[in-house]
Coordinates of C-alpha atoms and ligand atoms in Angstrom, one line a residue:
M1 CA -0.1 -0.2 0.1
K2 CA 1.6 3.6 -0.8
I3 CA 1.5 5.9 2.3
L4 CA 1.7 9.1 3.3
I5 CA 3.7 9.5 6.7
I6 CA 3.2 13.0 8.2
N7 CA 5.5 14.1 11.3
A8 CA 3.8 17.8 12.1
G9 CA 6.1 20.3 14.2
S10 CA 4.8 23.1 15.1
S11 CA 5.9 25.4 12.1
S12 CA 7.2 22.5 10.4
L13 CA 6.1 19.3 8.7
K14 CA 8.3 16.5 7.4
Y15 CA 6.6 13.8 5.2
Q16 CA 7.7 10.7 3.6
F17 CA 5.5 8.8 0.6
M18 CA 6.4 5.1 1.0
E19 CA 5.2 1.7 0.1
S20 CA 4.0 -0.3 3.2
E21 CA 5.4 -3.3 2.1
G22 CA 9.4 -3.7 1.2
G23 CA 9.6 0.1 2.6
E24 CA 10.2 1.5 -1.0
V25 CA 10.7 5.5 -0.2
F26 CA 9.0 7.5 -3.4
A27 CA 9.3 11.1 -2.2
K28 CA 10.1 12.9 1.3
G29 CA 10.4 16.2 2.3
L30 CA 10.5 19.4 4.4
C31 CA 7.7 21.9 5.0
E32 CA 9.6 24.8 7.2
R33 CA 8.3 28.3 8.8
I34 CA 4.9 27.3 8.5
G35 CA 2.9 30.6 10.2
I36 CA 5.8 32.7 9.2
D37 CA 6.3 32.7 5.4
G38 CA 6.7 29.2 4.3
R39 CA 9.5 26.6 2.2
L40 CA 9.2 23.6 1.1
T41 CA 12.4 20.7 -0.3
H42 CA 11.2 18.0 -1.9
K43 CA 13.3 14.5 -2.5
V44 CA 12.8 12.0 -5.3
P45 CA 15.4 9.5 -5.5
G46 CA 17.9 10.0 -7.9
R47 CA 16.8 13.6 -8.9
E48 CA 17.8 16.9 -7.4
D49 CA 15.9 18.4 -4.4
V50 CA 13.5 20.9 -5.3
K51 CA 12.8 23.8 -2.7
R52 CA 10.4 26.4 -3.3
D53 CA 9.4 29.0 -1.2
I54 CA 5.4 28.8 -0.6
P55 CA 3.2 31.0 1.5
M56 CA 2.5 28.4 4.2
P57 CA 0.3 30.4 6.5
T58 CA -1.0 27.4 8.6
H59 CA -0.4 23.2 8.2
N60 CA -3.4 23.4 5.8
E61 CA -1.0 25.0 3.1
A62 CA 2.0 22.8 4.0
I63 CA -0.4 19.8 3.4
Q64 CA -1.8 21.6 0.3
A65 CA 1.9 22.0 -1.1
V66 CA 3.2 18.5 -0.3
L67 CA -0.2 17.1 -2.2
D68 CA 0.8 19.8 -5.4
I69 CA 4.0 18.7 -5.5
M70 CA 3.1 15.1 -5.6
V71 CA 1.6 15.5 -8.3
D72 CA 3.3 17.6 -9.7
P73 CA 3.7 16.6 -13.8
V74 CA 7.9 17.6 -13.4
N75 CA 8.7 16.7 -9.9
G76 CA 5.9 14.4 -8.7
V77 CA 5.6 11.2 -8.6
I78 CA 1.8 10.4 -8.9
S79 CA -0.7 11.2 -11.1
S80 CA -3.4 11.8 -8.9
V81 CA -3.8 12.2 -4.5
D82 CA -6.0 8.9 -4.8
E83 CA -3.2 6.7 -5.4
I84 CA -1.9 8.0 -1.8
A85 CA -3.6 4.7 0.2
A86 CA -3.8 6.4 3.9
V87 CA -2.1 8.8 5.6
G88 CA 0.0 8.3 8.8
H89 CA 0.6 9.9 11.4
R90 CA 3.3 10.2 14.1
V91 CA 2.1 11.4 17.5
L92 CA 4.0 12.2 20.5
H93 CA 2.4 11.5 23.9
G94 CA -0.4 8.6 23.4
G95 CA -0.6 9.1 27.1
M96 CA -2.5 6.0 28.9
A97 CA -5.0 5.6 26.3
F98 CA -3.2 3.9 23.4
T99 CA -1.3 0.8 23.7
A100 CA -1.0 0.9 19.9
S101 CA -1.7 2.8 17.0
C102 CA -5.0 3.8 16.2
I103 CA -7.5 4.8 13.1
I104 CA -8.5 8.3 13.1
D105 CA -12.0 9.1 14.0
D106 CA -13.7 11.7 16.7
A107 CA -13.1 9.5 19.8
C108 CA -9.4 8.9 18.7
I109 CA -8.8 12.9 17.8
E110 CA -11.0 13.8 21.4
A111 CA -8.0 11.2 23.2
I112 CA -5.6 13.0 22.0
K113 CA -6.3 16.5 22.9
K114 CA -7.0 14.6 26.0
C115 CA -3.1 14.0 26.3
I116 CA -2.4 17.8 25.7
P117 CA -1.3 18.5 29.0
L118 CA 1.4 15.4 28.9
G119 CA 2.6 16.1 25.7
P120 CA 1.9 20.6 25.5
L121 CA 5.1 21.0 22.9
H122 CA 4.3 18.2 20.0
N123 CA 0.5 17.4 20.4
P124 CA -0.8 20.8 19.6
A125 CA 1.2 20.5 16.1
N126 CA 0.8 17.0 15.9
L127 CA -3.0 17.7 15.7
M128 CA -2.9 20.6 13.1
G129 CA -1.4 18.2 10.8
I130 CA -4.3 15.3 11.1
E131 CA -6.8 18.7 10.7
A132 CA -4.9 19.8 8.0
C133 CA -5.2 16.3 6.1
Q134 CA -8.8 15.6 7.1
K135 CA -9.5 18.9 5.8
I136 CA -7.8 18.6 2.1
M137 CA -7.8 14.8 1.9
P138 CA -11.2 13.9 3.6
S139 CA -12.0 10.6 2.0
T140 CA -7.9 9.3 2.9
P141 CA -8.0 7.2 6.3
Q142 CA -5.9 8.4 8.6
V143 CA -3.9 6.7 11.3
A144 CA -2.1 7.7 14.3
V145 CA 1.1 6.2 15.5
F146 CA 2.2 7.1 19.0
D147 CA 5.8 7.8 20.3
T148 CA 4.3 6.2 23.4
A149 CA 2.5 3.6 22.9
F150 CA 5.3 0.2 22.7
H151 CA 5.8 0.9 25.9
M152 CA 3.1 0.8 27.7
T153 CA 3.9 -3.0 28.5
M154 CA 6.0 -1.9 31.1
P155 CA 4.7 -3.3 34.7
P156 CA 3.9 -0.5 37.5
K157 CA 7.2 -0.9 39.3
A158 CA 8.9 0.1 36.3
Y159 CA 6.1 3.2 35.2
I160 CA 5.4 4.3 38.4
Y161 CA 6.9 7.0 40.4
A162 CA 7.6 7.4 43.7
I163 CA 5.4 10.3 44.7
P164 CA 1.6 9.6 46.3
Y165 CA -0.2 7.7 44.2
E166 CA -3.0 10.1 44.1
Y167 CA -1.1 11.9 41.2
Y168 CA -0.8 8.8 39.4
E169 CA -4.8 8.0 39.9
K170 CA -6.2 11.4 39.4
D171 CA -3.7 12.9 36.9
D172 CA -2.2 10.2 35.2
V173 CA 1.7 10.7 36.6
R174 CA 4.4 7.9 35.5
R175 CA 7.0 7.2 33.3
Y176 CA 5.5 6.7 29.2
G177 CA 8.6 6.8 27.4
F178 CA 9.5 7.7 23.9
H179 CA 11.3 6.6 20.9
G180 CA 8.6 4.1 20.7
T181 CA 8.4 3.6 17.3
S182 CA 12.2 3.0 16.6
H183 CA 13.0 1.2 19.7
R184 CA 10.2 -0.9 18.5
Y185 CA 11.7 -1.6 14.9
V186 CA 15.4 -2.4 15.9
S187 CA 13.9 -4.7 18.8
A188 CA 12.2 -6.6 16.6
R189 CA 15.0 -6.3 14.1
A190 CA 17.7 -7.6 16.2
I191 CA 15.2 -10.5 17.4
D192 CA 15.4 -11.8 14.2
M193 CA 18.8 -11.8 14.2
L194 CA 19.3 -13.4 17.1
G195 CA 17.7 -16.3 15.1
N196 CA 14.0 -16.0 16.5
P197 CA 14.6 -17.2 20.4
E198 CA 11.5 -18.1 22.0
H199 CA 13.2 -15.7 24.9
S200 CA 14.7 -12.7 24.0
K201 CA 16.6 -9.9 26.3
V202 CA 17.1 -6.6 24.4
I203 CA 18.8 -3.3 25.3
S204 CA 17.9 -0.9 22.5
C205 CA 19.7 2.4 22.3
H206 CA 18.6 5.2 20.3
L207 CA 21.3 7.6 20.5
G208 CA 20.1 10.8 18.7
N209 CA 19.3 14.3 19.6
G210 CA 17.1 12.9 21.7
S211 CA 18.2 9.8 23.2
S212 CA 16.6 7.1 25.2
L213 CA 17.1 3.2 25.9
A214 CA 14.8 0.7 26.3
A215 CA 14.8 -2.5 28.1
V216 CA 13.0 -5.1 26.1
V217 CA 12.3 -9.0 26.9
D218 CA 10.2 -11.3 24.8
G219 CA 9.3 -8.2 22.3
K220 CA 7.9 -6.3 25.4
V221 CA 9.4 -2.9 27.3
V222 CA 10.0 -4.0 30.5
D223 CA 11.6 -0.2 31.4
T224 CA 12.8 2.8 29.3
S225 CA 14.5 5.8 30.6
M226 CA 12.5 8.6 29.2
G227 CA 9.7 9.3 31.7
L228 CA 6.4 12.1 31.9
G229 CA 8.1 13.7 29.0
P230 CA 11.2 13.1 26.7
L231 CA 13.4 15.9 29.1
A232 CA 13.9 12.4 31.3
G233 CA 16.7 9.7 31.3
F234 CA 20.5 10.5 30.2
P235 CA 21.6 13.3 29.6
M236 CA 21.0 14.1 25.1
G237 CA 22.3 17.3 22.5
T238 CA 20.5 20.2 24.9
R239 CA 18.7 17.9 27.4
S240 CA 19.9 16.9 31.0
G241 CA 18.1 13.9 31.4
D242 CA 17.5 13.4 34.7
V243 CA 18.4 16.1 37.8
D244 CA 17.9 16.7 41.2
P245 CA 15.0 19.0 41.6
T246 CA 16.5 20.1 43.8
I247 CA 18.7 21.9 41.5
L248 CA 15.7 23.4 40.2
E249 CA 14.4 25.3 43.6
Y250 CA 17.8 26.5 43.5
L251 CA 18.5 28.4 40.6
M252 CA 15.4 29.8 40.0
G253 CA 15.7 31.2 43.7
R254 CA 19.0 32.3 43.0
Y255 CA 18.3 33.5 39.5
G256 CA 14.5 34.6 39.7
Y257 CA 14.0 31.3 36.9
S258 CA 9.7 30.8 36.2
I259 CA 9.3 27.1 35.7
K260 CA 9.2 27.7 31.7
E261 CA 12.8 29.6 32.1
M262 CA 13.6 27.0 34.2
L263 CA 12.4 24.0 32.5
N264 CA 14.1 25.8 28.9
I265 CA 17.3 25.7 30.0
L266 CA 17.0 22.0 30.7
N267 CA 15.4 21.1 27.4
K268 CA 17.2 23.8 25.4
K269 CA 20.7 24.6 26.9
S270 CA 21.9 21.8 28.9
G271 CA 23.0 18.1 27.8
V272 CA 26.2 18.0 26.4
L273 CA 26.3 21.1 24.9
G274 CA 25.5 23.0 28.2
I275 CA 28.4 21.0 29.9
S276 CA 30.9 21.7 27.0
G277 CA 29.9 24.7 26.0
V278 CA 30.3 23.8 22.3
S279 CA 27.9 22.4 20.8
S280 CA 24.7 19.8 20.7
D281 CA 26.1 18.0 17.9
F282 CA 28.0 14.6 18.7
R283 CA 30.4 15.5 15.6
D284 CA 31.5 18.8 16.8
L285 CA 32.6 17.4 20.4
D286 CA 34.7 14.6 18.7
A287 CA 36.5 17.5 16.8
A288 CA 37.1 19.5 19.8
A289 CA 38.0 16.9 22.7
A290 CA 41.4 16.8 22.3
G291 CA 42.2 20.5 23.3
N292 CA 38.9 21.1 24.6
E293 CA 38.3 19.8 28.2
R294 CA 34.6 20.6 28.7
A295 CA 33.7 18.7 24.8
A296 CA 35.5 16.0 26.3
L297 CA 33.9 15.9 29.4
A298 CA 30.5 16.1 27.8
L299 CA 31.3 13.0 25.9
D300 CA 33.0 11.4 28.9
K301 CA 29.3 12.3 31.2
F302 CA 27.3 10.4 27.9
I303 CA 29.2 7.7 27.7
Y304 CA 29.6 7.1 31.0
E305 CA 25.7 7.4 32.1
V306 CA 24.5 5.2 28.8
K307 CA 26.8 2.9 30.3
K308 CA 25.1 3.1 33.7
Y309 CA 21.9 2.5 31.8
I310 CA 22.9 -0.8 30.0
G311 CA 24.1 -2.0 33.4
A312 CA 20.5 -1.0 35.3
Y313 CA 18.5 -2.6 32.3
A314 CA 20.9 -6.1 32.3
A315 CA 20.3 -6.4 36.1
A316 CA 16.8 -5.7 35.8
M317 CA 16.2 -8.3 32.6
G318 CA 18.8 -10.7 35.1
G319 CA 20.9 -10.7 32.0
V320 CA 20.9 -9.1 27.9
D321 CA 20.9 -11.1 24.7
A322 CA 21.7 -8.3 23.0
I323 CA 22.7 -4.5 23.0
V324 CA 21.3 -2.7 19.5
F325 CA 22.9 1.0 18.6
T326 CA 20.4 3.1 16.6
A327 CA 19.5 6.5 15.7
G328 CA 21.8 9.4 14.5
I329 CA 24.8 8.6 17.2
G330 CA 23.9 4.8 17.4
E331 CA 24.3 4.0 13.8
N332 CA 27.5 6.7 13.0
S333 CA 29.7 6.9 16.1
K334 CA 32.2 4.1 16.2
D335 CA 33.9 5.6 18.9
L336 CA 30.4 5.9 21.2
R337 CA 29.7 2.7 20.7
Y338 CA 33.0 1.5 21.3
R339 CA 33.4 3.5 24.5
I340 CA 29.8 2.6 25.4
C341 CA 30.8 -1.3 25.2
E342 CA 34.5 -0.6 26.7
G343 CA 34.1 -2.7 30.2
L344 CA 31.9 -4.8 29.7
D345 CA 33.3 -7.5 29.2
Y346 CA 32.3 -8.9 32.7
M347 CA 28.5 -9.2 31.7
G348 CA 30.0 -10.9 28.6
V349 CA 30.0 -7.8 26.0
K350 CA 32.9 -7.7 23.4
M351 CA 33.3 -5.7 20.5
D352 CA 34.9 -6.4 17.8
A353 CA 36.5 -2.7 17.0
E354 CA 37.2 -3.6 13.3
K355 CA 33.8 -5.1 12.7
N356 CA 32.7 -2.0 14.7
S357 CA 34.2 0.2 11.8
V358 CA 30.8 0.3 9.9
R359 CA 28.3 2.7 9.7
G360 CA 24.7 3.5 8.8
K361 CA 23.9 -0.2 8.1
E362 CA 23.1 -3.8 9.9
A363 CA 25.9 -5.4 11.2
D364 CA 27.0 -8.0 14.1
V365 CA 30.0 -5.9 15.4
S366 CA 30.2 -8.7 18.7
A367 CA 33.6 -10.1 19.0
A368 CA 33.7 -13.7 18.1
G369 CA 32.6 -15.8 21.1
S370 CA 31.1 -12.5 22.7
K371 CA 28.2 -13.9 24.4
V372 CA 26.0 -10.7 24.0
K373 CA 25.6 -9.9 20.8
V374 CA 26.0 -5.8 19.8
F375 CA 24.0 -5.3 16.7
I376 CA 23.9 -2.2 15.1
I377 CA 20.7 -1.5 13.5
P378 CA 20.0 1.9 11.5
T379 CA 16.2 2.7 12.4
N380 CA 13.2 3.0 10.4
E381 CA 10.3 5.3 12.2
E382 CA 8.4 5.8 8.7
L383 CA 8.4 2.0 8.0
M384 CA 6.9 0.8 11.3
I385 CA 4.3 3.8 10.8
A386 CA 4.0 2.8 7.3
M387 CA 3.1 -1.3 8.2
D388 CA 1.1 0.0 11.1
T389 CA -0.9 2.1 8.9
A390 CA -1.4 -0.4 6.2
E391 CA -2.7 -3.0 8.3
L392 CA -5.0 -1.2 10.2
C393 CA -6.8 0.2 7.0
K394 CA -6.9 -3.5 5.6
K395 CA -8.7 -4.3 8.7
Ligands
LIG20 P1 16.6 13.3 16.0 O1 16.7 13.0 17.8 O2 16.5 14.1 15.2 O3 16.3 12.7 14.8 P2 19.5 11.9 14.7 O4 19.0 10.9 15.0 O5 19.2 12.2 13.1 O6 18.7 13.1 15.5 O7 20.6 12.4 15.5 C1 21.2 13.9 14.9 C2 22.4 13.5 16.0 O8 23.2 12.6 15.7 C3 23.7 14.9 15.7 O9 23.0 15.6 16.4 C4 24.8 13.9 16.2 O10 25.4 14.6 16.9 C5 24.7 12.9 15.6 N1 26.0 12.3 15.0 C6 25.5 12.2 13.1 N2 26.3 11.2 13.0 C7 27.6 11.2 13.5 C8 29.0 11.0 13.6 N3 29.2 10.3 12.2 N4 29.5 11.3 14.8 C9 29.5 11.5 15.7 N5 27.6 11.7 15.9 C10 26.9 11.8 15.0

């Protein structure tokens, strides 16, 4: 089935048009500066990229621009919008309502709206993308795929926070976790690469701009590092990961920050950017680390915290069969992968440094005789969204 995948942000919208079986990508692109002026970048494999300034006061014009370029006689890939069998939307927060993807109807929209307080930055934008598609292509089925859904199998001891229980009961405060679509894809591939054993324990490391780990037993998440929101876990590009809440009170008192300002610091100015003062991009940190102590410290901190999570999840699962690296850093940085696995021999992790010298393709990089397999698996969230969308639409 030919599926259009939409990932709508507040001022941008990414799209990909692909075949759900086999995953062939026909076209993909990006609408930027929605609500400001509007720019479209459209990419078709084997052709030159098309860039156009198109007014996009709202997401409606952005979706219209995407459909127009898709059927454009020169730059397009289809002759009619009817060739789009369905639209799959990436939605950040599904709260407790969604344990799987779902067909978008009025009830689904209401449930996504109810999750806005849990995902205040993303869910409203995701909804704008959905509503624009409903308006512009009313007869095309739409599906919502949630970043949180794959994590909903966590047991209570993993998702409950040790605060008064009423906040869980009345206000849905609990660990949700994110990057679920990516963890689902790579952990399933890892289980395949292990030879589909009846039982498996996988640690999935999604290391990108935002990063999270998931512990996956027999294909089901039992723990993950992000929490109620994506700020939790270990340090990322610009996010702090877990911090002692006392820091908030202390700094807000000293500098008079509002909670909004404080959270902006933790979301946008922290992580490896905050420690290094150099960059949130690990390539810049790698380049700077030799002559810059703080850049080196930022990398040390990141590696140390990821390593601690791997140890914690191995303990939580009572062992591990495979560790998977994915996303920008996980797929591309051999040094970070190597340093994360260094010293884990005691738990049966032995990486083959030579095999580890690959970038961006599936590989088993464990040394001969390593009890634990180390895999690199490029993530493919779009394929997961396309497959879910096709499956739900066939039903
Ligand atoms: P997003 O979370 O935005 O999807 P990605 O998964 O694409 O992010 O990851 C982007 C990050 O991956 C970059 O910010 C950069 O830090 C990192 N990255 C990409 N290539 C490399 C590389 N060769 N070495 C180290 N880090 C890399």
